[in-house]
Short mmCIF file of C-alpha atoms in Angstrom, two decimals:
data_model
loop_
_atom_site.label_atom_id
_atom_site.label_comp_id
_atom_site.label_asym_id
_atom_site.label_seq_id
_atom_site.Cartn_x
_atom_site.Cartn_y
_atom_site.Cartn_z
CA UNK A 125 48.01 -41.78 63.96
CA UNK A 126 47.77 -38.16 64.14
CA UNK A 127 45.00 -36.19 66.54
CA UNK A 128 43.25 -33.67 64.73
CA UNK A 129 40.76 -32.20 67.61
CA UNK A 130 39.48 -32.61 70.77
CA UNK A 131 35.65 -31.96 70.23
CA UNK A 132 31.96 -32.21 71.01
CA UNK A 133 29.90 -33.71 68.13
CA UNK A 134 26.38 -34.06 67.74
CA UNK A 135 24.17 -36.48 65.30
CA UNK A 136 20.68 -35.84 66.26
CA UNK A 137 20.57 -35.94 70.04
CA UNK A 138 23.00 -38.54 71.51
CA UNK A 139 25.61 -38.01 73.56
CA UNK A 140 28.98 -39.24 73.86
CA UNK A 141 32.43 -38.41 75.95
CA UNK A 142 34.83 -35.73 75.14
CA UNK A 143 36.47 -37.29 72.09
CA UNK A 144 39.78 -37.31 70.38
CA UNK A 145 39.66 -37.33 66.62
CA UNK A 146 41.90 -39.43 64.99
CA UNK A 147 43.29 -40.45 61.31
CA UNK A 148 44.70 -43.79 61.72
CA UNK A 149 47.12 -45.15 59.05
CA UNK A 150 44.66 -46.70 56.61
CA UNK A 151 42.75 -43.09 56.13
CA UNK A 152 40.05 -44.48 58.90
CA UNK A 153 38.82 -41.74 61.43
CA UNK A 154 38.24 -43.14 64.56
CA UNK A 155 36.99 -41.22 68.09
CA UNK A 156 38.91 -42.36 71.62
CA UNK A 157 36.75 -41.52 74.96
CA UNK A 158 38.21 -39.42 77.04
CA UNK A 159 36.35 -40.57 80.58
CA UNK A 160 34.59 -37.97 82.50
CA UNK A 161 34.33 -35.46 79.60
CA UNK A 162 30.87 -34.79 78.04
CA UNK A 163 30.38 -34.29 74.56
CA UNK A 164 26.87 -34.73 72.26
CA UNK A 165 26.11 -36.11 68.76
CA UNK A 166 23.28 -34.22 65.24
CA UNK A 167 24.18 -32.97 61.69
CA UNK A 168 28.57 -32.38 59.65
CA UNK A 169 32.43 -32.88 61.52
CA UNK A 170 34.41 -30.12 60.93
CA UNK A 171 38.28 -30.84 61.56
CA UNK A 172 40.20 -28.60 62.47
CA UNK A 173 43.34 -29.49 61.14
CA UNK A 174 45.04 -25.81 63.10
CA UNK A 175 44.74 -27.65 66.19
CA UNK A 176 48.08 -28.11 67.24
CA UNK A 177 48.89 -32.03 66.57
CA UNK A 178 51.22 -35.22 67.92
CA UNK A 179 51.23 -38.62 67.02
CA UNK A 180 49.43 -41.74 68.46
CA UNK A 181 49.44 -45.76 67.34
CA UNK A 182 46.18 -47.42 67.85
CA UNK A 183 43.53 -49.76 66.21
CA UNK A 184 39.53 -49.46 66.94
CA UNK A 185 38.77 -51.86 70.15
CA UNK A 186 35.29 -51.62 70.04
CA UNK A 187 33.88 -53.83 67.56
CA UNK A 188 30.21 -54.34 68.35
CA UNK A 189 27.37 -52.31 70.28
CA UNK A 190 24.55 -52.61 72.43
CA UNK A 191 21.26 -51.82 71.21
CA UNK A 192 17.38 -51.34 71.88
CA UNK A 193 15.96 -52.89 68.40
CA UNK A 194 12.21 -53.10 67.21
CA UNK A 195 11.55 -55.49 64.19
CA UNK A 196 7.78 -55.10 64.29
CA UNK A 197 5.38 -51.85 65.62
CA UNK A 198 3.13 -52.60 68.62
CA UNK A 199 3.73 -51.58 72.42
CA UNK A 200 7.31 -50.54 72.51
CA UNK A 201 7.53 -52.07 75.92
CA UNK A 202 6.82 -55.47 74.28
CA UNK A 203 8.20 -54.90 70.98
CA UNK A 204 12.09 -53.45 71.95
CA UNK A 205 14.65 -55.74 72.65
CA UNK A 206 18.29 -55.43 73.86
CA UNK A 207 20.77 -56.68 71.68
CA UNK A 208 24.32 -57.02 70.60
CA UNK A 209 25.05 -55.39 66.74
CA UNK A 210 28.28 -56.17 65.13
CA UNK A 211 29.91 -52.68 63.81
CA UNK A 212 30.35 -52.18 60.20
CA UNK A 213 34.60 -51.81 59.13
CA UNK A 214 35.59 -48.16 59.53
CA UNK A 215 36.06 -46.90 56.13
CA UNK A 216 38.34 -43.33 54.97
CA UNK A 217 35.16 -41.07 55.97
CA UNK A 218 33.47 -42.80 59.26
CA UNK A 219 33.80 -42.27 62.62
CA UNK A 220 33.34 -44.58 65.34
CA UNK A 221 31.76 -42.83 68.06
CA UNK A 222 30.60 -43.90 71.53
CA UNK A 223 27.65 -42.61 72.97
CA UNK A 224 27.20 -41.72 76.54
CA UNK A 225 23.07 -40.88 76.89
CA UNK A 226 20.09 -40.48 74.53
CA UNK A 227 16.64 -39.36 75.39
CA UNK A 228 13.56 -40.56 74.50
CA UNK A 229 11.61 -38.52 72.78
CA UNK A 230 7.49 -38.77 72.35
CA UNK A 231 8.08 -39.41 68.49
CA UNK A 232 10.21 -42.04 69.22
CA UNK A 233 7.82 -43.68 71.32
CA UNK A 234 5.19 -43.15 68.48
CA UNK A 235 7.21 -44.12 65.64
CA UNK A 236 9.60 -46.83 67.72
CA UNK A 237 12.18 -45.36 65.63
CA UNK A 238 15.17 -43.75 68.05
CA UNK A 239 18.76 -45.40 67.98
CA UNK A 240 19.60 -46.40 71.25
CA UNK A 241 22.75 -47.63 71.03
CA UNK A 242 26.30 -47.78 72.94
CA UNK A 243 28.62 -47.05 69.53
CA UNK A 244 27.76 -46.70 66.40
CA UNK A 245 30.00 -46.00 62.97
CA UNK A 246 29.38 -43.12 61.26
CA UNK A 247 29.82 -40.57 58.39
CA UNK A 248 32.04 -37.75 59.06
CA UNK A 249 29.67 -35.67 56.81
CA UNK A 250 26.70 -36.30 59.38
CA UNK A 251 28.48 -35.08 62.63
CA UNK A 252 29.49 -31.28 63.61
CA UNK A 253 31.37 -30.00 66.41
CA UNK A 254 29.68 -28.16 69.00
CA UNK A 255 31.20 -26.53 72.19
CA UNK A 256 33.06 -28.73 74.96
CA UNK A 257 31.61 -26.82 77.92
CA UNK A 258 27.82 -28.12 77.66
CA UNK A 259 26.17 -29.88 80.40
CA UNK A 260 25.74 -33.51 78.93
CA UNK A 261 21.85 -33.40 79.73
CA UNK A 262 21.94 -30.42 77.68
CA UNK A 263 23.38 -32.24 74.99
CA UNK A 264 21.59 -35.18 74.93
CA UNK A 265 18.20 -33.23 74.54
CA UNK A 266 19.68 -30.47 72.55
CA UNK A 267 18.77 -31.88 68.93
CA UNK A 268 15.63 -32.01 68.89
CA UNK A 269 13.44 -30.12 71.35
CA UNK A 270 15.41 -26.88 71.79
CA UNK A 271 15.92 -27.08 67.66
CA UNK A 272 12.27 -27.22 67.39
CA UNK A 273 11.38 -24.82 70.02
CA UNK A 274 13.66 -21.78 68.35
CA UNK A 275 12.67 -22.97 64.49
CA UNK A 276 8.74 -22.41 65.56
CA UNK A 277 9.83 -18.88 67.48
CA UNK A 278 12.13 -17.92 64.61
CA UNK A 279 10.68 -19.28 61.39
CA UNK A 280 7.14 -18.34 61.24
CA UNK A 281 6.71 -14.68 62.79
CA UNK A 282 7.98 -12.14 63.71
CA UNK A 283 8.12 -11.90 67.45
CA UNK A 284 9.05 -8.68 69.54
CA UNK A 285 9.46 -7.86 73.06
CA UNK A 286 6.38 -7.63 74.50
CA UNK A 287 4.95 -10.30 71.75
CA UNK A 288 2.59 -13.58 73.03
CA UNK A 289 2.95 -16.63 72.02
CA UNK A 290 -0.05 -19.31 73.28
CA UNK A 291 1.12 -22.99 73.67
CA UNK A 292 -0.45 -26.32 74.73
CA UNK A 293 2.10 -29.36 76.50
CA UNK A 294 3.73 -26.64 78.06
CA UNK A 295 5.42 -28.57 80.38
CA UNK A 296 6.81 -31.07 77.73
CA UNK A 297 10.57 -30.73 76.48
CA UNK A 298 9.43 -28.21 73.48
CA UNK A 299 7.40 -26.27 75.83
CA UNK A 300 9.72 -25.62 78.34
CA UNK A 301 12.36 -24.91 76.30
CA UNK A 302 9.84 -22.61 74.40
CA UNK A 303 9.19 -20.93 78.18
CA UNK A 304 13.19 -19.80 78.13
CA UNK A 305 13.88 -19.30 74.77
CA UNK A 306 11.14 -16.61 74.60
CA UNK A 307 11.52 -15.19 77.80
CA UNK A 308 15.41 -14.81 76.87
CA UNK A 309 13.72 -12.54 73.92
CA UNK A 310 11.14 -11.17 75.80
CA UNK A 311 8.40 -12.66 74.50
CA UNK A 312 5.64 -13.83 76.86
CA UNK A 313 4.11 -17.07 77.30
CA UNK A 314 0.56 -18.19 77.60
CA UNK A 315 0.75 -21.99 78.67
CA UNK A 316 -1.77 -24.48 78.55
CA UNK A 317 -1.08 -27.86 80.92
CA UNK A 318 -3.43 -30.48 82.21
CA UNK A 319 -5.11 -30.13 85.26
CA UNK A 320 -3.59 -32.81 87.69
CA UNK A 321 -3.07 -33.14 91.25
CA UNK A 322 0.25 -30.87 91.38
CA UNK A 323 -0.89 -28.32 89.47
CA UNK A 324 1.03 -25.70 91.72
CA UNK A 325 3.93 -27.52 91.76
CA UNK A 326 4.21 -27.70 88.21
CA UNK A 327 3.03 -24.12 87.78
CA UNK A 328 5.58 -22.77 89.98
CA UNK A 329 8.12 -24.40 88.48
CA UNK A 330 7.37 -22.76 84.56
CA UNK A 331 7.30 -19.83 86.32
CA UNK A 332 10.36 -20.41 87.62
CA UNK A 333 11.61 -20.79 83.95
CA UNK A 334 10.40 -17.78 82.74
CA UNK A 335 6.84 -18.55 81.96
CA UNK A 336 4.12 -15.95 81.93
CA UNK A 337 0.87 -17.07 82.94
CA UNK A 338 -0.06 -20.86 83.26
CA UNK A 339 -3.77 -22.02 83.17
CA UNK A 340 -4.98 -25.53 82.54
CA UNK A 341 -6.97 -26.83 79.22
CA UNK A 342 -10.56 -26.26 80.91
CA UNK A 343 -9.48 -22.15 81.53
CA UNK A 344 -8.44 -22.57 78.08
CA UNK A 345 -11.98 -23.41 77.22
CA UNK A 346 -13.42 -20.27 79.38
CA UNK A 347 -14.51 -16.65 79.30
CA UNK A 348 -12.55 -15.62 81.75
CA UNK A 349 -9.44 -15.98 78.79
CA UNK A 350 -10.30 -12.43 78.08
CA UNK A 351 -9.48 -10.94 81.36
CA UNK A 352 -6.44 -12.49 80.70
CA UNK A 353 -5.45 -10.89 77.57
CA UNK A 354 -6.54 -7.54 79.14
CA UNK A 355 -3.07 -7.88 80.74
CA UNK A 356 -1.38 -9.20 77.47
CA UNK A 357 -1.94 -8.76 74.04
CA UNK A 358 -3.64 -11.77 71.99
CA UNK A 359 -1.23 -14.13 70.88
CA UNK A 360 0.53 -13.78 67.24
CA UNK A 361 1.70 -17.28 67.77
CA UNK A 362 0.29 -20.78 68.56
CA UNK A 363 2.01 -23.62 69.41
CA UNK A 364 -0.16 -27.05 69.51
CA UNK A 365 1.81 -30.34 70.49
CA UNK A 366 -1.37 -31.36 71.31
CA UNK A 367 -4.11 -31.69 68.54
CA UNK A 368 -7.80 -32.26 68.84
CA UNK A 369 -10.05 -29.80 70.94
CA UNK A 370 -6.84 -27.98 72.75
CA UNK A 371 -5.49 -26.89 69.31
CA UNK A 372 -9.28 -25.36 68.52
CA UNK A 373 -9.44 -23.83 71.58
CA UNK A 374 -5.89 -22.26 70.82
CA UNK A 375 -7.11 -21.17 67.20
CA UNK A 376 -9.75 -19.09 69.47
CA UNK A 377 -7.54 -16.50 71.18
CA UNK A 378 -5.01 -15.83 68.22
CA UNK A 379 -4.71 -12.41 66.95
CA UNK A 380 -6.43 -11.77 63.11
CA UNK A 381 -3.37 -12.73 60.49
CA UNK A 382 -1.85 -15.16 63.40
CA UNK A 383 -0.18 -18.34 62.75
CA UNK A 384 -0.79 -21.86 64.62
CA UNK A 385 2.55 -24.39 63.80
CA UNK A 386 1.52 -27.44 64.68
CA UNK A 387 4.29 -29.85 65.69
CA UNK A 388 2.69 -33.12 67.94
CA UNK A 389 -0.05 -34.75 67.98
CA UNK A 390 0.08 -36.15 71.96
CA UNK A 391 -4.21 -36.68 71.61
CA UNK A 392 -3.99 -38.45 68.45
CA UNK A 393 -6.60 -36.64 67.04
CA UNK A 394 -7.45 -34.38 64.21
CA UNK A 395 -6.97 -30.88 64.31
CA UNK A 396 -10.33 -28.60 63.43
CA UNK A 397 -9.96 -25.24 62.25
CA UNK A 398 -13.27 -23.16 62.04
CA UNK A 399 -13.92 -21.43 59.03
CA UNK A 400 -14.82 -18.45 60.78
CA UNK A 401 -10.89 -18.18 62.20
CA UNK A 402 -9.91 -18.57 58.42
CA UNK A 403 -12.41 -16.12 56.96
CA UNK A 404 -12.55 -13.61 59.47
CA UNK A 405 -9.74 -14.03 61.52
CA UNK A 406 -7.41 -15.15 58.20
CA UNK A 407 -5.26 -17.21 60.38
CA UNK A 408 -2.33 -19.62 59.07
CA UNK A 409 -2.11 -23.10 59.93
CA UNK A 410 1.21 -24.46 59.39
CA UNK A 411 3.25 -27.45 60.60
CA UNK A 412 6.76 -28.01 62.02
CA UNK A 413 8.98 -31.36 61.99
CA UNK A 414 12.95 -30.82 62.71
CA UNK A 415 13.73 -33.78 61.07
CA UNK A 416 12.48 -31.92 57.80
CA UNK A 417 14.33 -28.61 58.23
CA UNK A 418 17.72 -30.48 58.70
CA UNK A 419 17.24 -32.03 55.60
CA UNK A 420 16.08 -28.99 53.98
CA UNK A 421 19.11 -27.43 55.05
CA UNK A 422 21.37 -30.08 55.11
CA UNK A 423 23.54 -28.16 52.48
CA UNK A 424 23.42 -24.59 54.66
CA UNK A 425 26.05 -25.97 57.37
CA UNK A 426 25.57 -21.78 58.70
CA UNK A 427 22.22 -22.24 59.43
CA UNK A 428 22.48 -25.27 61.39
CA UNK A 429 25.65 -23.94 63.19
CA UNK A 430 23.73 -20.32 64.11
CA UNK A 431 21.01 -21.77 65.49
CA UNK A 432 23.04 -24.67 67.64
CA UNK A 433 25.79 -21.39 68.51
CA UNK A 434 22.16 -19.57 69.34
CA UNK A 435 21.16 -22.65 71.83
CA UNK A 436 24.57 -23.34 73.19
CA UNK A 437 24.90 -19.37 74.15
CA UNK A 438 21.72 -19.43 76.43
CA UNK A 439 22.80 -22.58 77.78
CA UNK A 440 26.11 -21.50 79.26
CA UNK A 441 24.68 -18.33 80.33
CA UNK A 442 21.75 -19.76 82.19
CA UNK A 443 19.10 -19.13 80.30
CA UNK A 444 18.38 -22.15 78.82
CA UNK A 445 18.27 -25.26 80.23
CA UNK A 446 17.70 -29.11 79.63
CA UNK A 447 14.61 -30.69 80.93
CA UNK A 448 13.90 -32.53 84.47
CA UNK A 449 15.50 -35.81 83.35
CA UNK A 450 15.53 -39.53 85.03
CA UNK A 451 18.19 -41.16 83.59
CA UNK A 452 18.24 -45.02 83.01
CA UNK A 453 20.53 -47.69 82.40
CA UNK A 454 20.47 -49.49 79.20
CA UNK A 455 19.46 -53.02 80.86
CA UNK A 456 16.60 -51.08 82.85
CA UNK A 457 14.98 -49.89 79.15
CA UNK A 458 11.62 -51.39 79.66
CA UNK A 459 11.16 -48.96 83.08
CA UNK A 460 12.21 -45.76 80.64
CA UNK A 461 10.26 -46.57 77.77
CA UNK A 462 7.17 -47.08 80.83
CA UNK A 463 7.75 -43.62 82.36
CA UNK A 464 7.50 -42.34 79.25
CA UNK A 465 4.32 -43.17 78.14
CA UNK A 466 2.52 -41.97 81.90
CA UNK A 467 0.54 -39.21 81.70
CA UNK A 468 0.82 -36.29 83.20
CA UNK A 469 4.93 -36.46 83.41
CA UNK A 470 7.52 -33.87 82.98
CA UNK A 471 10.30 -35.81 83.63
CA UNK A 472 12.46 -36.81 80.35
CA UNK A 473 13.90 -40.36 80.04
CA UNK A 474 17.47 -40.29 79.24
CA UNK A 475 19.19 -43.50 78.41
CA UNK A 476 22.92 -43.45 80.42
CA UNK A 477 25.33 -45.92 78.12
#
């Protein structure tokens, strides 16, 4: 057996330990834990065969895997299960890879479609390396909601210092990491959250993160929104995770020629744009899913690895990081997949394997 790397890989937004890559004799790669090391799983392994190298003999011990599985759509607290999966045979381009935490994400809970699950075997084509030296609650959350935070800041205008962007669920995972990200460009934020007991709390706390002004949906709904942009100019970007009447009211205070990216739907309803904000105002509605620009640029391995080098940068110097997270044993699912359908929470559930 002959180790090829020591390496952090990512496959959407799992985490495992600090792994050693290994070719064993049949042409099988397989990945050994090293305890106490972090590492994360989301998108193509690159070996690195100019590591420097020495020789191991050992088989694959781990032959099956803990998992949450859904086998029909309904409440997920009623509908997931734990169980025990065999693992498939390692074949000459797998992996078998261990995970050590996964979050769960609001599309998961909508879809009941994450993988939560202790090992799984994998393609070496659908993992790529990405620094050792990441917090392993950055890791876990770093596929998805800082991804889709910089894609919606990067991809649909372009922002300058001294730029606004408007966004609703501004204190979900997205929205905060939308707070740093554009503060770390110097872009300010206009951020729309719920009224709720703790308002200050939770107020302080995005300011804390870089955020600009905070009001709550009813502000969002009032005149006094243009004393506010007295101080800053109307927005060129919004950002609706929400849908229904918040992503209206957000239409409302774009700039003429701005852009709205739509990306959740946590009201589960429609979005209404006026035709006055598309004939006068000529405003763009787009959308945003992740999932669709990995597989859109599932060939362009530089795009993915700019934008994760992009992520990983602000991360180790400060400027970006993961979510308030509660993390939760495997056997205790049915209390994570509970917090994470209360309203009104900010904390992130992160299943520890």
């Amino acid at each position: 057996m002959e180790i090829l790397r020591f390496a952090h890989i990512i496959l959407r937004d799992f985490v495992v330990h600090k792994v050693v890559v290994r070719k064993i004799a049949t042409g099988a790669w397989t990945l050994s834990v090293n305890p106490g090391r972090s590492a994360c799983l989301n998108g193509s392994l690159q070996l690195d065969r100019n590591i420097s190298r020495s020789t191991f003999s050992v088989e694959p011990s781990v032959k099956e895997s803990t998992a949450l599985i859904y086998r029909c759509h309904g409440e997920p607290s009623q509908v997931v299960t734990l169980e025990t999966l065999k693992l498939p045979p390692l074949r000459s381009t797998s992996v078998l890879v261990k995970m050590l935490a996964a979050p769960i994400n609001p599309s998961d809970i909508n879809m009941i479609q994450g993988m939560w699950q202790t090992a799984v075997v994998l393609s070496a084509d659908d993992l790529v390396t990405v620094p050792s030296d990441i917090p392993v609650l950055s890791a876990a959350t770093l596929g998805v909601n800082p991804c889709t935070a910089l894609r919606m800041l990067s991809d649909f205008e372009d922002l300058k210092p001294g730029d606004t962007v408007i966004q609703n669920a501004a204190n979900s995972a997205v929205g905060q990491a939308v707070i740093q990200i554009a503060a770390a460009k110097g872009v300010q934020t206009v951020n729309v959250v719920r009224d709720r007991p703790n308002l200050q709390k939770l107020t302080d706390g995005l300011k804390a993160m870089g955020a600009t002004c905070v009001i709550t949906e009813e502000t969002l709904r009032r005149p006094e929104m243009k004393e506010i942009f007295k101080s800053y100019p109307r927005p060129k970007l919004a950002l609706n995770g929400v849908g229904g009447k918040s992503a209206t009211e957000l239409l409302r205070h774009l700039q003429s020629g701005g852009t709205m990216v739509t990306y959740g739907g946590m009201a589960k309803q429609p979005v209404t744009v006026p035709v006055s904000a598309l004939i006068f105002k000529n405003v763009k509605i787009r959308g945003f899913w992740v999932t669709q620009w990995k597989r859109d640029h599932k060939h362009d391995d530089e795009a993915l690895h700019s934008m994760l080098e992009e992520l990983c940068t602000l991360i180790r110097t400060g400027k970006l990081s993961s979510p308030a997270c509660t993390q939760v044993g495997m056997l205790d699912f049915h209390k994570a997949l509970h917090s994470a359908m209360k309203p009104y929470t900010s904390m992130k559930q992160v299943l520890v394997m």
